Tab-separated table of C-alpha atoms and ligand atoms in Angstrom:
chain	number	residue	atom	x	y	z
A	1	UNK	CA	95.223	80.063	98.277
A	2	UNK	CA	98.268	78.520	99.888
A	3	UNK	CA	97.818	75.366	97.758
A	4	UNK	CA	99.076	77.536	94.888
A	5	UNK	CA	102.415	77.907	96.631
A	6	UNK	CA	103.094	74.407	97.974
A	7	UNK	CA	102.597	70.669	97.302
A	8	UNK	CA	104.810	70.770	94.211
A	9	UNK	CA	102.913	73.672	92.682
A	10	UNK	CA	105.774	75.991	93.649
A	11	UNK	CA	107.846	74.458	90.819
A	12	UNK	CA	105.136	75.168	88.238
A	13	UNK	CA	104.856	78.710	89.628
A	14	UNK	CA	108.612	79.090	89.391
A	15	UNK	CA	108.641	78.063	85.727
A	16	UNK	CA	105.577	80.006	84.609
A	17	UNK	CA	106.114	83.294	86.414
A	18	UNK	CA	109.502	83.778	84.769
A	19	UNK	CA	107.481	84.282	81.562
A	20	UNK	CA	104.804	86.423	83.197
A	21	UNK	CA	107.026	88.824	85.139
A	22	UNK	CA	110.115	90.715	84.013
A	23	UNK	CA	112.018	90.480	87.296
A	24	UNK	CA	114.817	92.718	86.037
A	25	UNK	CA	112.300	95.511	85.425
A	26	UNK	CA	110.809	94.821	88.848
A	27	UNK	CA	114.269	95.163	90.392
A	28	UNK	CA	114.957	98.436	88.555
A	29	UNK	CA	111.594	99.782	89.698
A	30	UNK	CA	112.049	98.990	93.406
A	31	UNK	CA	115.772	99.701	93.492
A	32	UNK	CA	115.266	103.204	92.072
A	33	UNK	CA	112.784	103.975	94.848
A	34	UNK	CA	115.097	102.607	97.554
A	35	UNK	CA	118.086	104.517	96.144
A	36	UNK	CA	116.048	107.751	95.945
A	37	UNK	CA	115.486	107.407	99.699
A	38	UNK	CA	119.036	106.240	100.522
A	39	UNK	CA	117.883	102.831	101.768
A	40	UNK	CA	120.487	100.101	101.458
A	41	UNK	CA	118.742	97.304	103.345
A	42	UNK	CA	115.476	95.694	102.283
A	43	UNK	CA	113.035	93.049	103.405
A	44	UNK	CA	110.976	91.596	100.565
A	45	UNK	CA	107.637	90.212	101.765
A	46	UNK	CA	106.154	87.553	99.482
A	47	UNK	CA	109.630	86.766	98.179
A	48	UNK	CA	108.244	83.695	96.380
A	49	UNK	CA	110.862	81.592	94.612
A	50	UNK	CA	113.501	84.335	94.862
A	51	UNK	CA	113.713	85.780	91.339
A	52	UNK	CA	113.674	89.394	92.449
A	53	UNK	CA	116.005	88.481	95.320
A	54	UNK	CA	118.651	87.430	92.808
A	55	UNK	CA	119.036	90.996	91.494
A	56	UNK	CA	119.272	92.553	94.954
A	57	UNK	CA	121.824	89.947	96.084
A	58	UNK	CA	123.920	90.266	92.883
A	59	UNK	CA	123.982	94.046	93.391
A	60	UNK	CA	125.236	93.807	96.973
A	61	UNK	CA	122.070	95.102	98.596
A	62	UNK	CA	121.548	93.954	102.172
A	63	UNK	CA	118.519	91.792	101.251
A	64	UNK	CA	116.316	89.337	103.095
A	65	UNK	CA	113.120	87.595	102.017
A	66	UNK	CA	110.047	86.520	103.947
A	67	UNK	CA	107.320	84.212	102.671
A	68	UNK	CA	104.426	82.312	104.226
A	69	UNK	CA	105.083	79.174	102.208
A	70	UNK	CA	107.988	76.961	103.302
A	71	UNK	CA	107.979	75.330	99.846
A	72	UNK	CA	108.508	78.731	98.179
A	73	UNK	CA	111.265	79.539	100.709
A	74	UNK	CA	113.014	76.210	99.966
A	75	UNK	CA	112.975	76.961	96.233
A	76	UNK	CA	114.163	80.550	96.829
A	77	UNK	CA	117.167	79.177	98.763
A	78	UNK	CA	117.841	76.661	95.980
A	79	UNK	CA	117.733	79.534	93.444
A	80	UNK	CA	119.876	81.816	95.693
A	81	UNK	CA	122.188	79.789	97.939
A	82	UNK	CA	123.724	83.025	99.291
A	83	UNK	CA	120.334	84.577	100.157
A	84	UNK	CA	118.673	84.991	103.547
A	85	UNK	CA	115.068	83.755	103.440
A	86	UNK	CA	112.711	83.163	106.362
A	87	UNK	CA	109.306	81.544	106.570
A	88	UNK	CA	106.858	83.942	108.187
A	89	UNK	CA	103.510	85.694	108.002
A	90	UNK	CA	103.530	89.400	107.161
A	91	UNK	CA	100.676	89.860	109.665
A	92	UNK	CA	102.915	88.825	112.559
A	93	UNK	CA	106.695	88.623	112.230
A	94	UNK	CA	109.786	89.830	114.079
A	95	UNK	CA	113.205	90.327	112.473
A	96	UNK	CA	116.358	90.184	114.590
A	97	UNK	CA	117.270	93.741	113.436
A	98	UNK	CA	115.014	96.439	111.919
A	99	UNK	CA	115.502	97.172	108.212
A	100	UNK	CA	115.593	100.466	106.303
A	101	UNK	CA	112.937	99.427	103.809
A	102	UNK	CA	110.227	96.844	103.196
A	103	UNK	CA	108.772	95.922	99.819
A	104	UNK	CA	105.720	93.702	99.272
A	105	UNK	CA	105.925	92.438	95.714
A	106	UNK	CA	103.978	90.615	93.020
A	107	UNK	CA	100.534	91.708	94.295
A	108	UNK	CA	101.070	89.801	97.556
A	109	UNK	CA	98.889	92.525	99.148
A	110	UNK	CA	95.935	90.711	97.509
A	111	UNK	CA	96.175	88.101	100.262
A	112	UNK	CA	95.383	90.644	102.987
A	113	UNK	CA	91.704	89.802	102.811
A	114	UNK	CA	90.336	91.743	105.792
A	115	UNK	CA	91.121	95.176	107.215
A	116	UNK	CA	92.266	93.357	110.335
A	117	UNK	CA	94.867	91.498	108.199
A	118	UNK	CA	96.011	94.839	106.789
A	119	UNK	CA	96.269	96.547	110.175
A	120	UNK	CA	98.224	93.597	111.559
A	121	UNK	CA	100.605	93.617	108.575
A	122	UNK	CA	101.118	97.401	108.681
A	123	UNK	CA	101.793	97.260	112.436
A	124	UNK	CA	104.239	94.336	112.104
A	125	UNK	CA	106.055	96.111	109.285
A	126	UNK	CA	106.145	99.309	111.365
A	127	UNK	CA	107.928	97.589	114.257
A	128	UNK	CA	110.454	96.001	111.877
A	129	UNK	CA	111.318	99.277	110.102
A	130	UNK	CA	113.974	101.729	111.238
A	131	UNK	CA	112.820	105.332	111.954
A	132	UNK	CA	111.824	107.019	108.659
A	133	UNK	CA	111.880	103.592	107.014
A	134	UNK	CA	110.247	103.179	103.608
A	135	UNK	CA	107.414	100.777	102.772
A	136	UNK	CA	106.689	100.176	99.089
A	137	UNK	CA	104.153	97.700	97.701
A	138	UNK	CA	101.916	97.087	94.726
A	139	UNK	CA	98.195	96.415	94.715
A	140	UNK	CA	95.529	95.574	92.142
A	141	UNK	CA	93.492	98.680	91.344
A	142	UNK	CA	89.844	97.703	91.834
A	143	UNK	CA	88.603	100.759	89.905
A	144	UNK	CA	90.219	99.616	86.678
A	145	UNK	CA	90.359	95.834	87.126
A	146	UNK	CA	86.702	95.415	88.132
A	147	UNK	CA	85.600	97.164	84.939
A	148	UNK	CA	87.416	94.424	82.994
A	149	UNK	CA	85.965	91.485	84.907
A	150	UNK	CA	82.440	92.689	85.814
A	151	UNK	CA	79.934	89.935	84.963
A	152	UNK	CA	82.716	87.364	84.672
A	153	UNK	CA	85.496	86.939	82.166
A	154	UNK	CA	87.951	84.256	81.064
A	155	UNK	CA	91.589	84.983	80.309
A	156	UNK	CA	94.310	82.686	78.967
A	157	UNK	CA	98.012	83.206	79.627
A	158	UNK	CA	100.750	81.179	77.992
A	159	UNK	CA	104.237	80.630	79.388
A	160	UNK	CA	107.360	78.830	78.157
A	161	UNK	CA	110.414	77.895	80.162
A	162	UNK	CA	113.302	75.516	79.345
A	163	UNK	CA	111.390	74.053	76.372
A	164	UNK	CA	108.335	73.383	78.534
A	165	UNK	CA	105.121	75.100	77.488
A	166	UNK	CA	102.223	75.936	79.763
A	167	UNK	CA	98.906	77.712	79.643
A	168	UNK	CA	96.623	78.989	82.360
A	169	UNK	CA	92.899	79.584	82.002
A	170	UNK	CA	91.559	82.031	84.554
A	171	UNK	CA	87.879	82.606	85.260
A	172	UNK	CA	87.465	85.892	87.078
A	173	UNK	CA	84.483	87.633	88.595
A	174	UNK	CA	83.852	90.378	91.108
A	175	UNK	CA	82.664	89.378	94.570
A	176	UNK	CA	82.027	92.447	96.663
A	177	UNK	CA	80.182	90.765	99.525
A	178	UNK	CA	83.175	91.599	101.712
A	179	UNK	CA	85.583	94.315	100.478
A	180	UNK	CA	86.556	94.561	96.785
A	181	UNK	CA	87.190	90.850	96.416
A	182	UNK	CA	87.253	88.788	93.265
A	183	UNK	CA	86.933	85.079	92.607
A	184	UNK	CA	89.714	83.538	90.585
A	185	UNK	CA	89.365	79.974	89.331
A	186	UNK	CA	92.464	78.880	87.481
A	187	UNK	CA	93.426	75.761	85.587
A	188	UNK	CA	97.058	75.134	84.653
A	189	UNK	CA	97.961	73.008	81.646
A	190	UNK	CA	101.198	71.614	80.281
A	191	UNK	CA	101.237	71.678	76.475
A	192	UNK	CA	102.897	68.709	74.778
A	193	UNK	CA	102.562	68.860	70.995
A	194	UNK	CA	98.825	69.035	70.309
A	195	UNK	CA	97.935	67.722	73.754
A	196	UNK	CA	97.054	69.781	76.761
A	197	UNK	CA	97.386	68.094	80.159
A	198	UNK	CA	95.770	69.559	83.290
A	199	UNK	CA	98.511	69.816	85.919
A	200	UNK	CA	96.944	71.979	88.630
A	201	UNK	CA	93.834	73.911	89.481
A	202	UNK	CA	93.003	76.467	92.120
A	203	UNK	CA	90.034	78.404	93.446
A	204	UNK	CA	90.888	81.586	95.315
A	205	UNK	CA	89.203	84.659	96.676
A	206	UNK	CA	91.613	87.575	96.509
A	207	UNK	CA	91.399	91.295	97.114
A	208	UNK	CA	91.746	94.392	94.997
A	209	UNK	CA	91.840	97.899	96.484
A	210	UNK	CA	91.034	101.496	95.751
A	211	UNK	CA	93.651	104.176	96.334
A	212	UNK	CA	91.377	105.755	98.957
A	213	UNK	CA	91.344	102.574	101.024
A	214	UNK	CA	95.134	102.543	101.208
A	215	UNK	CA	95.275	106.296	101.896
A	216	UNK	CA	93.181	105.833	105.011
A	217	UNK	CA	94.668	102.513	106.161
A	218	UNK	CA	98.227	103.873	105.899
A	219	UNK	CA	97.271	107.119	107.652
A	220	UNK	CA	95.595	105.238	110.521
A	221	UNK	CA	98.708	103.073	110.922
A	222	UNK	CA	101.098	106.075	111.063
A	223	UNK	CA	102.609	106.053	107.605
A	224	UNK	CA	102.951	109.109	105.381
A	225	UNK	CA	102.185	108.475	101.698
A	226	UNK	CA	104.947	109.791	99.451
A	227	UNK	CA	103.660	108.572	96.082
A	228	UNK	CA	101.185	106.427	94.177
A	229	UNK	CA	102.793	105.172	90.985
A	230	UNK	CA	100.859	103.643	88.113
A	231	UNK	CA	102.398	100.179	87.613
A	232	UNK	CA	100.783	98.030	84.933
A	233	UNK	CA	101.414	94.289	85.329
A	234	UNK	CA	100.986	91.317	82.989
A	235	UNK	CA	97.374	90.708	84.005
A	236	UNK	CA	96.262	93.510	86.289
A	237	UNK	CA	96.142	97.278	86.436
A	238	UNK	CA	98.152	98.078	89.548
A	239	UNK	CA	99.507	100.934	91.565
A	240	UNK	CA	102.597	100.924	93.727
A	241	UNK	CA	102.523	102.980	96.915
A	242	UNK	CA	105.588	104.508	98.527
A	243	UNK	CA	105.054	105.356	102.197
A	244	UNK	CA	107.265	106.401	105.084
A	245	UNK	CA	107.111	105.329	108.715
A	246	UNK	CA	106.244	108.382	110.859
B	301	LIG	C1	101.739	86.049	93.812
B	301	LIG	S1	103.054	85.350	94.753
B	301	LIG	C2	104.336	86.548	94.447
B	301	LIG	C3	105.716	85.978	94.621
B	301	LIG	C4	106.860	86.898	94.148
B	301	LIG	N1	106.824	88.192	94.778
B	301	LIG	C5	106.859	87.044	92.650
B	301	LIG	O1	106.581	88.152	92.157
B	301	LIG	O2	107.133	86.046	91.947
B	301	LIG	C6	102.558	85.694	96.406
B	301	LIG	C7	103.523	85.198	97.473
B	301	LIG	O3	103.106	85.735	98.730
B	301	LIG	C8	103.198	84.737	99.724
B	301	LIG	N2	102.264	85.101	100.812
B	301	LIG	C9	100.904	85.020	100.800
B	301	LIG	N3	100.405	85.425	101.992
B	301	LIG	C10	101.468	85.773	102.765
B	301	LIG	C11	101.607	86.255	104.109
B	301	LIG	N4	100.527	86.440	104.896
B	301	LIG	N5	102.855	86.523	104.573
B	301	LIG	C12	103.954	86.323	103.788
B	301	LIG	N6	103.884	85.849	102.516
B	301	LIG	C13	102.661	85.591	102.001
B	301	LIG	C14	102.861	83.430	98.985
B	301	LIG	O4	103.339	82.297	99.668
B	301	LIG	C15	103.544	83.671	97.631
B	301	LIG	O5	104.866	83.215	97.618
């Protein structure tokens, strides 16, 4: 998976995802939740190339980003010279000061492949949250998504940025040998006139979840669930969960 976020691929990601994701809408979504709970400091886990960060920073929120990939962090700093970004693993990290809220964005929860990964992440987040701190994250809803990809399916997504045109072919199939996983083979192309040039390819195993799994995992790790919110995304049916540290 990490090859998708390093070795130069981070620049392709940066270009393409600005077409796939409306980061302003993402900001409005998360900011409304944080405001509703009077939280004025936030850690974004899976901060990527810093497009959501930009909105928090421009709106004077006390923001910091954390990402596993140093290449993504470098690009996030380039995109937001005033931002605070740290390389780290959500399964084991320590901030210098606890924050009032943590968000895990862009389906980064899909990379928590085992329940051990999830418990480690929820415990790390717990120790880095202030009392009554808020955790909010999105996840791919296995109940809906697996009905779309059962037996295997191919999807194409097109993206344009700065007069460059791209397309991505994704082959998706369920793989439930270990949790509600799915296989995702993707090929990225740059389109020049009538020609299509392969620029990157990736094979990943990622995870979708049911609501019930998160209900129990959050309960066992001492969070109270405040809401599940239906949150459709460009490719996946998702929910966002809002939970509070007990
Ligand atoms: C799908 S991208 C989402 C990036 C960004 N949130 C966005 O919406 O554009 C997932 C990000 O999560 C990061 N990531 C994956 N596993 C991680 C981990 N264990 N800890 C922290 N970040 C992780 C990847 O490096 C990547 O930048």
